[in-house]
Coordinates of N, CA and C in Angstrom, one line a residue:
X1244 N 89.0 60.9 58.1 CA 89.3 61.3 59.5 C 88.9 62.8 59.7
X1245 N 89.3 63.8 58.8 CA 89.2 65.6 59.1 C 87.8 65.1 58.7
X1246 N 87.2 64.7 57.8 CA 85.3 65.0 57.2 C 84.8 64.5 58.7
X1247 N 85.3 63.7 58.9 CA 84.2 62.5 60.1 C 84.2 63.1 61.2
X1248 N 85.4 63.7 61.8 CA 85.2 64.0 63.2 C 84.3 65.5 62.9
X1249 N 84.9 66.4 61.9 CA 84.4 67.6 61.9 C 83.3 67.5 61.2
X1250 N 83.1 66.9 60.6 CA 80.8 66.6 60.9 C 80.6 66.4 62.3
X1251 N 81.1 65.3 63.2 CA 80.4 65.1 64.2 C 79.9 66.7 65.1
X1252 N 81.7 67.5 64.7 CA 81.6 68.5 65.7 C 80.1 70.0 65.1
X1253 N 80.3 70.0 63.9 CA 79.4 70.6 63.2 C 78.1 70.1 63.7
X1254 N 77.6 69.0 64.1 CA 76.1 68.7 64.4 C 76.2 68.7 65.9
X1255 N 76.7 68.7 67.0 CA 77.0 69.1 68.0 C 76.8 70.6 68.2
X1256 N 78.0 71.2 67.4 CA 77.3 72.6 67.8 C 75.8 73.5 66.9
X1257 N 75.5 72.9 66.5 CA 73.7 73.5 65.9 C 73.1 73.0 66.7
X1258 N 73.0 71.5 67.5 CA 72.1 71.9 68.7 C 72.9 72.7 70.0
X1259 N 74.0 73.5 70.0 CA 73.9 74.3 71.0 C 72.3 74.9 71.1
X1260 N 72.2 76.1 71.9 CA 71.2 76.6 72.8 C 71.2 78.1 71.9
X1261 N 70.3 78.5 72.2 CA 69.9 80.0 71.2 C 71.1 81.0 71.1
X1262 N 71.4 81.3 72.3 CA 72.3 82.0 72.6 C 73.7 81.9 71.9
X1263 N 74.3 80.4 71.6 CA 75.3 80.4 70.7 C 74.7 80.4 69.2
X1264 N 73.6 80.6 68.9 CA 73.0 80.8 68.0 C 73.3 82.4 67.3
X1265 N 72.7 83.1 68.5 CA 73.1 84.1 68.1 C 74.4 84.9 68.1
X1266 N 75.6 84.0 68.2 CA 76.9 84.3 68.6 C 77.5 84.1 67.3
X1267 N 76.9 82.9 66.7 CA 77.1 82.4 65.8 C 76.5 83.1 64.2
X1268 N 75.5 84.2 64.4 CA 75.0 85.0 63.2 C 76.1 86.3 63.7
X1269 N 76.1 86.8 64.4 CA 77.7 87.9 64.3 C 78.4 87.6 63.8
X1270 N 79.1 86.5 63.8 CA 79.8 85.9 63.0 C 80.3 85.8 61.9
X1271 N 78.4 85.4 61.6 CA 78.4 85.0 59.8 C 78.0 87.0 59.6
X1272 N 77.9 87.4 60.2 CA 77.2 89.2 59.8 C 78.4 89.6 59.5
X1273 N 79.6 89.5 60.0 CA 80.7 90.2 60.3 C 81.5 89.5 58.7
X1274 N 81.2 88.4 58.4 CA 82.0 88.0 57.2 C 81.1 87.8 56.1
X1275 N 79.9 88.5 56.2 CA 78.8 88.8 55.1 C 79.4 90.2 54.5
X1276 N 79.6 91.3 55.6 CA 79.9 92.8 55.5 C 81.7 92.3 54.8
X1277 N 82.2 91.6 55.3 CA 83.4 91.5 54.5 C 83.6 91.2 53.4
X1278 N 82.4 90.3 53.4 CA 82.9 89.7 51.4 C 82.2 91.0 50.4
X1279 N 81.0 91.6 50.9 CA 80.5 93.0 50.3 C 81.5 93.6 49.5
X1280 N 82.3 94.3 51.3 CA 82.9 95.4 50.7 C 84.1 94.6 50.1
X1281 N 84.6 93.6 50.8 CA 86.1 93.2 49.3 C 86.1 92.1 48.4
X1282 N 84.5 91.7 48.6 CA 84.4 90.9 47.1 C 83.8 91.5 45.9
X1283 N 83.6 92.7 45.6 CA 82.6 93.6 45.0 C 81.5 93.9 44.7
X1284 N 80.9 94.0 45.9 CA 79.9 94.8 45.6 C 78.2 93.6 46.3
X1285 N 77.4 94.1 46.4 CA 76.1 92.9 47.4 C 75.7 91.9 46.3
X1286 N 75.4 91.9 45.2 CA 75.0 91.0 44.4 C 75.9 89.8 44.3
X1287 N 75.3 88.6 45.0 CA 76.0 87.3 44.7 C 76.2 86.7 43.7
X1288 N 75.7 87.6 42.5 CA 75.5 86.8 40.9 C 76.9 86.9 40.0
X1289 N 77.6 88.3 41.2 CA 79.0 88.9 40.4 C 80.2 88.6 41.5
X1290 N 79.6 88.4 42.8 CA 80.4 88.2 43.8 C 80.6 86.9 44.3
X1291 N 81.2 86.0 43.7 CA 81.8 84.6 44.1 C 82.1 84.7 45.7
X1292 N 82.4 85.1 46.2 CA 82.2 85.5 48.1 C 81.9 85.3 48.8
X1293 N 80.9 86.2 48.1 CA 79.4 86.8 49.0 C 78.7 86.0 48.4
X1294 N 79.1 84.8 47.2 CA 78.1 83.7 47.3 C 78.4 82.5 48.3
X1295 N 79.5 82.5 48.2 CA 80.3 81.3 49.4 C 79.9 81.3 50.5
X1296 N 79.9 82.8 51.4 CA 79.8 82.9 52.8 C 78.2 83.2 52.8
X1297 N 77.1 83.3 51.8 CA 75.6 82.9 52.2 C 75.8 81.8 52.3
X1298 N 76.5 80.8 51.6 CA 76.0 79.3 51.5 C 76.4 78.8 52.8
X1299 N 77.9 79.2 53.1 CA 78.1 79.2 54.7 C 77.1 79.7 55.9
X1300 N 76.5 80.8 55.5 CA 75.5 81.1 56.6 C 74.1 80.1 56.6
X1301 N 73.9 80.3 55.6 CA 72.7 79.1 55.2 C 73.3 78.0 55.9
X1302 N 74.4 77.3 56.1 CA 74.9 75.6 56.6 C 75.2 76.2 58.3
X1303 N 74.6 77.5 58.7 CA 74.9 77.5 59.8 C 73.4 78.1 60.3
X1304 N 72.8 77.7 59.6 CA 71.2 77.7 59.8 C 70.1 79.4 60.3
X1305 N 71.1 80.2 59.2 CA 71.2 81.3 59.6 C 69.9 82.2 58.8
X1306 N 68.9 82.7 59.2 CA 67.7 83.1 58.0 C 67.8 83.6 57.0
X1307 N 66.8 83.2 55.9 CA 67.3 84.4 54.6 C 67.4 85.6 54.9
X1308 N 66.2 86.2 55.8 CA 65.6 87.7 55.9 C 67.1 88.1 56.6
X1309 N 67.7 87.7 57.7 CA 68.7 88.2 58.1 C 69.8 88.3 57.3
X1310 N 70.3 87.0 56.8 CA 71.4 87.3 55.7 C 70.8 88.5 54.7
X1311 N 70.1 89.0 54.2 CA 69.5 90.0 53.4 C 70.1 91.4 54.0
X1312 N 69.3 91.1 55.5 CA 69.9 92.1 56.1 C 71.3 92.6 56.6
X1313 N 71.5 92.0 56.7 CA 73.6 91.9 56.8 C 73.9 92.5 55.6
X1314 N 73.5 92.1 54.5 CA 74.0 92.3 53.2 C 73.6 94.0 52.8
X1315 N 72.4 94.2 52.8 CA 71.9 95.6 52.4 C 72.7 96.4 53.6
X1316 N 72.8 96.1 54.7 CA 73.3 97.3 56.0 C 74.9 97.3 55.2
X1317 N 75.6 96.1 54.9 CA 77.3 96.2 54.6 C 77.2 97.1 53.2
X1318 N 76.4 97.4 52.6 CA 76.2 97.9 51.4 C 76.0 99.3 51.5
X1319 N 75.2 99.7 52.5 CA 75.4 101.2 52.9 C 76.1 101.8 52.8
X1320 N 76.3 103.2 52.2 CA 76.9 104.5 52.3 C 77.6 104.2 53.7
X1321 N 79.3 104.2 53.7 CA 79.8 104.5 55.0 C 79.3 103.4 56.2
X1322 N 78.6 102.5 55.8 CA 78.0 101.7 56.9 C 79.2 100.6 57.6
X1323 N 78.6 100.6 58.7 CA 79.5 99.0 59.5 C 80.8 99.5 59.3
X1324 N 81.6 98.7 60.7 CA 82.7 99.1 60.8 C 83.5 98.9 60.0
X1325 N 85.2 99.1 60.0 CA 86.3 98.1 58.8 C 86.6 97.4 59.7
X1326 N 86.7 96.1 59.2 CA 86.7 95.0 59.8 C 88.5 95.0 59.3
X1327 N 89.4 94.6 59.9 CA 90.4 93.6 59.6 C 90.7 92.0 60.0
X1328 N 91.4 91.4 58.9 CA 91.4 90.2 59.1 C 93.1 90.2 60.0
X1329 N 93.5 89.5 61.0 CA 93.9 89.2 61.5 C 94.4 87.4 61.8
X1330 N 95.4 87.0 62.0 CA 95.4 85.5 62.1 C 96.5 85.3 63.0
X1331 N 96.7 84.2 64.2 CA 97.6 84.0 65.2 C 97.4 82.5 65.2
X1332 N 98.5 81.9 65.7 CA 99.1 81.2 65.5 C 100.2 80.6 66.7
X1333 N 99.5 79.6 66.9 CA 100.5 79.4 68.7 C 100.1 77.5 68.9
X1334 N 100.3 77.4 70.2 CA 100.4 75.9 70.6 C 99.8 75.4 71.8
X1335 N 99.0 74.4 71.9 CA 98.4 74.5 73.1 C 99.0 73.4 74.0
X1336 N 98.5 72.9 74.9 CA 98.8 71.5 75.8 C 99.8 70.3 74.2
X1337 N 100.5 69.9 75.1 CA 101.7 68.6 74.3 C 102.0 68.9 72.6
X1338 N 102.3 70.2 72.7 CA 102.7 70.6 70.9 C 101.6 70.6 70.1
X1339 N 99.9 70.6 70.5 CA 99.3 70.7 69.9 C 99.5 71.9 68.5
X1340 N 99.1 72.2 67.5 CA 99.0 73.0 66.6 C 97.5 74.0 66.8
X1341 N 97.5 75.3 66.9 CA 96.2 75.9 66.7 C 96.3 77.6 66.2
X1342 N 95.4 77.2 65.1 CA 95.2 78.8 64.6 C 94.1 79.5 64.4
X1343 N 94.3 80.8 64.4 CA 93.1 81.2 64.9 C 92.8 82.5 63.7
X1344 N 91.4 82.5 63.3 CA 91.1 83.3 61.9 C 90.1 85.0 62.7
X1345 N 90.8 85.7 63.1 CA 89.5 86.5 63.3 C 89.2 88.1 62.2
X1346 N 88.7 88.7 62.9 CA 87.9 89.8 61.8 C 87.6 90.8 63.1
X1347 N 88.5 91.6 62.9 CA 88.3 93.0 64.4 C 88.2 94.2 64.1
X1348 N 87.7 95.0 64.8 CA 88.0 96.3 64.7 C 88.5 97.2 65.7
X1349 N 89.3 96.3 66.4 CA 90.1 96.7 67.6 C 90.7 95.5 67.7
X1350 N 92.1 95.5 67.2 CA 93.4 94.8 67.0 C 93.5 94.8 68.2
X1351 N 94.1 95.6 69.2 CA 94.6 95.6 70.7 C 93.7 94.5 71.5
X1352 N 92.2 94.5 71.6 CA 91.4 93.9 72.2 C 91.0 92.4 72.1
X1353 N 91.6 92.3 70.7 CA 91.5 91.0 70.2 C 92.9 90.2 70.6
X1354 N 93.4 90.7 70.1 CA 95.3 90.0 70.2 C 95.2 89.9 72.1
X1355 N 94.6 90.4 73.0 CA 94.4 90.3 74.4 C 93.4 89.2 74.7
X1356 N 92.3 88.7 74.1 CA 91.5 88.0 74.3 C 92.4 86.4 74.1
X1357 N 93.0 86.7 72.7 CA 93.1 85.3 71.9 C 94.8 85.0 73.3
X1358 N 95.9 85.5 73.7 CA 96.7 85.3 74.1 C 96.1 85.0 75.1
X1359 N 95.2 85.4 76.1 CA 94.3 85.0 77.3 C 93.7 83.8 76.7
X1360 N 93.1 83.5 75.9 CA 92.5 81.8 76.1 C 93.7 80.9 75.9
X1361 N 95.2 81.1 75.2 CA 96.3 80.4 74.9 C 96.6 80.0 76.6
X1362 N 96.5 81.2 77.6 CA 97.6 81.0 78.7 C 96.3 80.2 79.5
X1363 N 95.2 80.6 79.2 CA 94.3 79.7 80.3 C 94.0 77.9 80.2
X1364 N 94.7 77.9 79.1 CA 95.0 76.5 78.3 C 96.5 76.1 78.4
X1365 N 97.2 76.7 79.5 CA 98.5 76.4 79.4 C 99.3 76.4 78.0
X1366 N 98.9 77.4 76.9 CA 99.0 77.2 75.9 C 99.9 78.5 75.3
X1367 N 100.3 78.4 74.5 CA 101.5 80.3 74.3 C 100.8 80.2 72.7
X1368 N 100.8 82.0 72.4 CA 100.7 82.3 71.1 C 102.6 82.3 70.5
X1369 N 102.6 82.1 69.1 CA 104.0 81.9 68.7 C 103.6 83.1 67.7
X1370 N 105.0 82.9 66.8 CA 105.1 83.7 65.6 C 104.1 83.7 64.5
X1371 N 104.0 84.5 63.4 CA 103.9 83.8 62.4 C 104.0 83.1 61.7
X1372 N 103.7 81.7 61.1 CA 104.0 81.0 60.1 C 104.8 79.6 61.2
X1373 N 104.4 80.1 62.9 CA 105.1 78.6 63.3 C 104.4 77.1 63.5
X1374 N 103.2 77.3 62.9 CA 102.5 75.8 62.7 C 101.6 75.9 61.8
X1375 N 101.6 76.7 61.0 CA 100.7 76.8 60.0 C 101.2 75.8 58.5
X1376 N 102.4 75.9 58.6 CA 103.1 74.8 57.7 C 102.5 73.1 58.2
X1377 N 102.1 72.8 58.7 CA 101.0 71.5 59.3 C 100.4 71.4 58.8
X1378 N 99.3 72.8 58.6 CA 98.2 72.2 57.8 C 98.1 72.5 56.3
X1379 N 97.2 72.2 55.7 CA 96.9 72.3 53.7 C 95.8 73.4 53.5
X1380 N 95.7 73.9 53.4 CA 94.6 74.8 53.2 C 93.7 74.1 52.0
X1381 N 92.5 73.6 52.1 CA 91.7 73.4 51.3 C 90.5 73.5 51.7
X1382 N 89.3 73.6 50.2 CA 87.9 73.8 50.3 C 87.0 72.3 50.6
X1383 N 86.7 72.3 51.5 CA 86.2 71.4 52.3 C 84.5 71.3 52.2
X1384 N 83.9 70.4 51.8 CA 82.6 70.4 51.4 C 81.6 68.8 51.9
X1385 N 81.3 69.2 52.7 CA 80.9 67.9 53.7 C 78.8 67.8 53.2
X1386 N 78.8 66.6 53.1 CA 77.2 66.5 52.8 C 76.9 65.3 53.8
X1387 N 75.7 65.3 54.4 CA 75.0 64.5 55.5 C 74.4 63.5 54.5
X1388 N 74.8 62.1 54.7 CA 74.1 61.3 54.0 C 72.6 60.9 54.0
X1389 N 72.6 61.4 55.1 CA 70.5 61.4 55.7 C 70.0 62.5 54.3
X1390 N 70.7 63.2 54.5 CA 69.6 64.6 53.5 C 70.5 64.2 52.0
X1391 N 71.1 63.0 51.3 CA 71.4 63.0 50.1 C 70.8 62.3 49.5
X1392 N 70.3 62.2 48.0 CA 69.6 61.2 48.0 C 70.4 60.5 47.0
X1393 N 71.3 60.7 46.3 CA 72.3 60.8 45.1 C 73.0 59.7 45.7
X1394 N 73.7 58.7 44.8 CA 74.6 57.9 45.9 C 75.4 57.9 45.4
X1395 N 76.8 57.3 46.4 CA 78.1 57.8 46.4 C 78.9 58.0 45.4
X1396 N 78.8 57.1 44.0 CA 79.6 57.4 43.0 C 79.1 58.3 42.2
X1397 N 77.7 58.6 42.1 CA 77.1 59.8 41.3 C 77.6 61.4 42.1
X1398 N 77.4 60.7 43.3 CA 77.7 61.9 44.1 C 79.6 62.3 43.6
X1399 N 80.0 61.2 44.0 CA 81.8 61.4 43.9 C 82.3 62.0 42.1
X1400 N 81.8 61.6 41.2 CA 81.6 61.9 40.0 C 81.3 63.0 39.6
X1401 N 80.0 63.7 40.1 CA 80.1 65.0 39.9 C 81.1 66.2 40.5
X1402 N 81.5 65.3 41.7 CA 82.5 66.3 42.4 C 83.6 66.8 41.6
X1403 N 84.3 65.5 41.3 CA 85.3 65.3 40.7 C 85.3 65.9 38.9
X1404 N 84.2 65.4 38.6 CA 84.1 66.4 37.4 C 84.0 68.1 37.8
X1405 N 83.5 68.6 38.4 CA 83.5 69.8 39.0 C 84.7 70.4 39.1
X1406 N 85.5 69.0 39.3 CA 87.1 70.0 40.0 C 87.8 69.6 41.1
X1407 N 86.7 68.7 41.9 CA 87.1 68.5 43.1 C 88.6 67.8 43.0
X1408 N 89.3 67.3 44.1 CA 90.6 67.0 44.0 C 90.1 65.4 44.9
X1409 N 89.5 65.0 45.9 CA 89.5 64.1 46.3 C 87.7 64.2 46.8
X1410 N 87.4 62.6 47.2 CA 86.5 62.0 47.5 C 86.1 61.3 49.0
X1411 N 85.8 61.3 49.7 CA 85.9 60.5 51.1 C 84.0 60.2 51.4
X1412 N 84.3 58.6 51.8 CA 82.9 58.2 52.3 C 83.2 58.0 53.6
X1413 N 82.6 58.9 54.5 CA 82.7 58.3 56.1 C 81.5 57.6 56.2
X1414 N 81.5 57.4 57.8 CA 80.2 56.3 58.0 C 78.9 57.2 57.8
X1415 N 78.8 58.6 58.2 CA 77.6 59.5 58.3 C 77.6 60.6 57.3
X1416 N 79.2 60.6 56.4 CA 78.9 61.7 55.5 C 79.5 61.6 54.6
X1417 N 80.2 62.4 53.6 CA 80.7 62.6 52.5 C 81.3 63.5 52.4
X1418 N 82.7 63.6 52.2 CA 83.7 64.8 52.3 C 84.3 64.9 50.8
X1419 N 84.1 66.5 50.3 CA 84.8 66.6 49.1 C 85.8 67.1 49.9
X1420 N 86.9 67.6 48.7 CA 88.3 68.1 49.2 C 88.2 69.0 47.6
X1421 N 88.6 70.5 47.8 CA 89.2 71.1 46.6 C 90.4 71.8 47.3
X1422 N 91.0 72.3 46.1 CA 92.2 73.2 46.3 C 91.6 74.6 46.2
X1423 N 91.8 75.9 47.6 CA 90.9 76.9 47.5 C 90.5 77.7 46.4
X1424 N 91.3 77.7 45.0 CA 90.6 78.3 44.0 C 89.6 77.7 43.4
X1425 N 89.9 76.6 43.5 CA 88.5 75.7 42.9 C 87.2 75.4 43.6
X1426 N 87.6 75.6 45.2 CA 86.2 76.0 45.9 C 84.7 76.3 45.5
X1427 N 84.8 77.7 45.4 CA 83.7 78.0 44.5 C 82.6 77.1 43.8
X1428 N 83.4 77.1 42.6 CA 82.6 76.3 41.5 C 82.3 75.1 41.6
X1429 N 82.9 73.7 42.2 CA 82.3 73.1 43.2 C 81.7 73.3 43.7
X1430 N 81.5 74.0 44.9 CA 80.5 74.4 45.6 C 79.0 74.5 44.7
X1431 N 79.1 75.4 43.9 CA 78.3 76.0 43.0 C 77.7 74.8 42.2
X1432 N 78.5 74.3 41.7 CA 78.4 73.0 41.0 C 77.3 71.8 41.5
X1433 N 77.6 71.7 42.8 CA 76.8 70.7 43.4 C 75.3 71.1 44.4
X1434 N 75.5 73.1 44.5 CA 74.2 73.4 44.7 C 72.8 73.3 43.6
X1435 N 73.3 73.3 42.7 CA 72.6 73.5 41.1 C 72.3 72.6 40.8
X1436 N 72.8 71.1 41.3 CA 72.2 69.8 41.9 C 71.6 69.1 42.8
X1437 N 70.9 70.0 43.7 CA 70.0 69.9 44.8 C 71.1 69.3 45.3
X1438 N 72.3 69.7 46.1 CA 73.0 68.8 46.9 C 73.0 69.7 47.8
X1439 N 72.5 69.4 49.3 CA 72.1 70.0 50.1 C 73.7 69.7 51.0
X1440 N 73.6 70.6 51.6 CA 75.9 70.4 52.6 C 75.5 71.0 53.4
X1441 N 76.2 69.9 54.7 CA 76.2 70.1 56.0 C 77.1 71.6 56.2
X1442 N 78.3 71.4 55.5 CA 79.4 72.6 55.5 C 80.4 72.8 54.7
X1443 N 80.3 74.3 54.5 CA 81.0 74.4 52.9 C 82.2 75.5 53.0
X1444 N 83.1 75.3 53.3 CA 84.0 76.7 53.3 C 85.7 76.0 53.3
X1445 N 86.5 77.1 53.4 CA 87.7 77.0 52.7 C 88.2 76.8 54.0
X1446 N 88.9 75.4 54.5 CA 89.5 75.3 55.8 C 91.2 75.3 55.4
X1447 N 91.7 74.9 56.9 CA 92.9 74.1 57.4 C 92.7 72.7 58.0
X1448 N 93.1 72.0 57.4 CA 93.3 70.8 57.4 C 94.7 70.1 58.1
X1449 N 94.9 69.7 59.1 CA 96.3 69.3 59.7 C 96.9 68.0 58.6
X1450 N 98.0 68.2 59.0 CA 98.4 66.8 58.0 C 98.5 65.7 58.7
X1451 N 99.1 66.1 60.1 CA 98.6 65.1 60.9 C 98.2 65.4 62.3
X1452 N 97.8 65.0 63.0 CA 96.9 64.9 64.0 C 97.6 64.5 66.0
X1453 N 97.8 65.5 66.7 CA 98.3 64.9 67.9 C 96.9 64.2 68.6
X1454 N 97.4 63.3 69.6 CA 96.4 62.7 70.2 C 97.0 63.2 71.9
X1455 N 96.3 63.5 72.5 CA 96.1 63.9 74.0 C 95.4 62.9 75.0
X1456 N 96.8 62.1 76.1 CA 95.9 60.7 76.7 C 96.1 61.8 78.3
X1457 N 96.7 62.5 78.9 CA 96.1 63.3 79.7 C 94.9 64.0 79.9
X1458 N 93.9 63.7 81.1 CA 92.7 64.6 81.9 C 93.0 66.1 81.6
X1459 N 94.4 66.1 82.2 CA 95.2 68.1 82.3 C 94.9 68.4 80.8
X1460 N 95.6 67.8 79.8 CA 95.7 68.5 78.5 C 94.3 68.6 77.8
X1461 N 93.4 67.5 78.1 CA 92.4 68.1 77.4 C 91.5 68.6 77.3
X1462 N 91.6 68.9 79.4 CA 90.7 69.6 80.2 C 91.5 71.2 79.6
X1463 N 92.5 71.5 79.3 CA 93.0 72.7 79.1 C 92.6 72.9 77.4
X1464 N 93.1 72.3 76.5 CA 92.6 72.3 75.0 C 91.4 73.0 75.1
X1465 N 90.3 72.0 75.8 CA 89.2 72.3 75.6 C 88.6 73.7 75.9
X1466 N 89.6 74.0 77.3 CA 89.5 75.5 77.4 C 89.5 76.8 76.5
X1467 N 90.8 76.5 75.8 CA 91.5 77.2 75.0 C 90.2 77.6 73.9
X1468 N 89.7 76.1 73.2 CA 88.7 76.4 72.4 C 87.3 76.8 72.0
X1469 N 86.9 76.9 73.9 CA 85.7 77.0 74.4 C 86.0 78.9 74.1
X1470 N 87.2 79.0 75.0 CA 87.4 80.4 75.5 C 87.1 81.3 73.7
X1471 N 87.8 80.4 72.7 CA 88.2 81.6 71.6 C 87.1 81.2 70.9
X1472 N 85.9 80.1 71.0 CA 84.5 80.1 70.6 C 83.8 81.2 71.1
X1473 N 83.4 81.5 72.3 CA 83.0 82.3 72.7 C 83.4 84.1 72.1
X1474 N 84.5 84.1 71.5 CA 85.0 85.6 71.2 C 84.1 86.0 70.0
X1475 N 83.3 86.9 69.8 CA 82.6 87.3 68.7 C 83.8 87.7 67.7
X1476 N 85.3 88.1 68.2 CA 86.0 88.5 66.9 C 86.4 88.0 66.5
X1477 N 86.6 86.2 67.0 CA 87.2 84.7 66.3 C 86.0 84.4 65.4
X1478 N 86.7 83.9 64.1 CA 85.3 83.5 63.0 C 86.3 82.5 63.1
X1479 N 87.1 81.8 62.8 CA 87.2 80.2 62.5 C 88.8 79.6 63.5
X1480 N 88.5 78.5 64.2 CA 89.8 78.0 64.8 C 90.1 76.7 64.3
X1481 N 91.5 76.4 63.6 CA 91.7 75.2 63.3 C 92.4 74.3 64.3
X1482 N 92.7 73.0 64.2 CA 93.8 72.6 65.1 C 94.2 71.4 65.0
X1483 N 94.9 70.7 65.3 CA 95.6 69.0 64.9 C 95.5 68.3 66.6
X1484 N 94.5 68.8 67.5 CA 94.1 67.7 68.1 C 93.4 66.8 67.9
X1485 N 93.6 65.2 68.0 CA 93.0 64.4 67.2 C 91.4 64.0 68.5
X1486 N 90.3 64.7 68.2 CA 89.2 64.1 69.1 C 88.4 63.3 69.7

């Protein structure tokens, strides 16, 4: 269910248009300069990180030359801003669950953005920790069955020897599941295998899923999610509407 719909939405947004293209390399620039400075240091060979979030940029079809560049600029003497991580946590249309992961350097301007897409979605920011208990935090590793050539038990086998925790065949993909420290090496594991991944990074996972049979609520959700896509200082939004 979480691998299947979230591939569909993953190949939906790569044919977006240039423009969210380039919305979408600030993004990955802004969490390249982060794993630098607090994963230790630019070399991916020492930095488990800053090897994860190239692999993430790479599955967001992002160039070497640029990732290069993100990397040497975050490595600079005094370079690029301090980024902090920030996370909010609120509700949208019919008790939906939705959380929001960003990376700012202006707290004030951000916490104003993300509570403006909540209320333009009929939706309120809550406390912390009030639906975050919903979801499981795990490392999520999705591969396109078009681009595998491995089939599914060699594929599932290696996962699982890797570390993985679970296995899923949808109709169009293949969903590992790890638990976030085992991330990594997985990951790692199945690159050193020519296993090419649609998408590779450490999500939230709902446990379960609201479904929305209202025009109003989805017409508003959609808002909510469009609005906090669009924020360069949102890097990842989870949620338990079921799509």
């Amino acid at each position: 269910m979480s691998g299947h719909s979230k591939f569909a939405n993953i190949k939906h947004k790569k044919e977006k248009n240039d423009a969210a293209k380039g919305k979408i390399f600030t993004k990955m620039g802004r969490e390249l300069a982060v794993a630098v400075k607090e994963g230790g240091g630019p070399d991916p060979n020492n930095n488990s990180r800053l090897r994860d979030v190239i692999a993430k940029a790479k599955s967001n079809n992002m160039p070497n030359d640029t990732i290069e560049r993100n990397i040497k600029k975050a490595a600079g003497e005094g370079s690029g801003d301090n980024y902090e991580h920030i996370t909010y946590e609120g509700y949208g249309p019919n008790g939906t669950a939705i959380i929001v992961k960003a990376l700012t350097d202006n707290k004030n301007r951000t916490a104003s953005n993300v509570k403006n897409a909540f209320t333009k979605g009929s939706g309120n920011v809550g406390t912390p920790g009030c639906v975050s208990f919903m979801f499981d935090e795990k490392g999520q590793i999705l591969v396109d069955k078009e681009e595998c050539s491995m089939d599914a038990d060699e594929l599932m086998m290696l996962a699982l020897d890797s570390g993985a925790e679970d296995f899923a065949d949808h109709e169009d993909s293949y969903e590992i599941l790890t638990a976030p420290e085992d991330f990594s090496t997985v990951r790692l594991n199945l690159e050193e295998a020519g296993i090419t991944m649609a998408n590779a990074e450490v999500t939230m996972i709902p446990q379960t899923y609201v479904e929305l049979t209202s025009e109003e609520d989805i017409k508003n959700i959609q808002k909510t999610l469009d609005l906090l896509d669009e924020d360069d200082d949102v890097q990842d939004v989870y949620h338990n509407w079921d799509e």
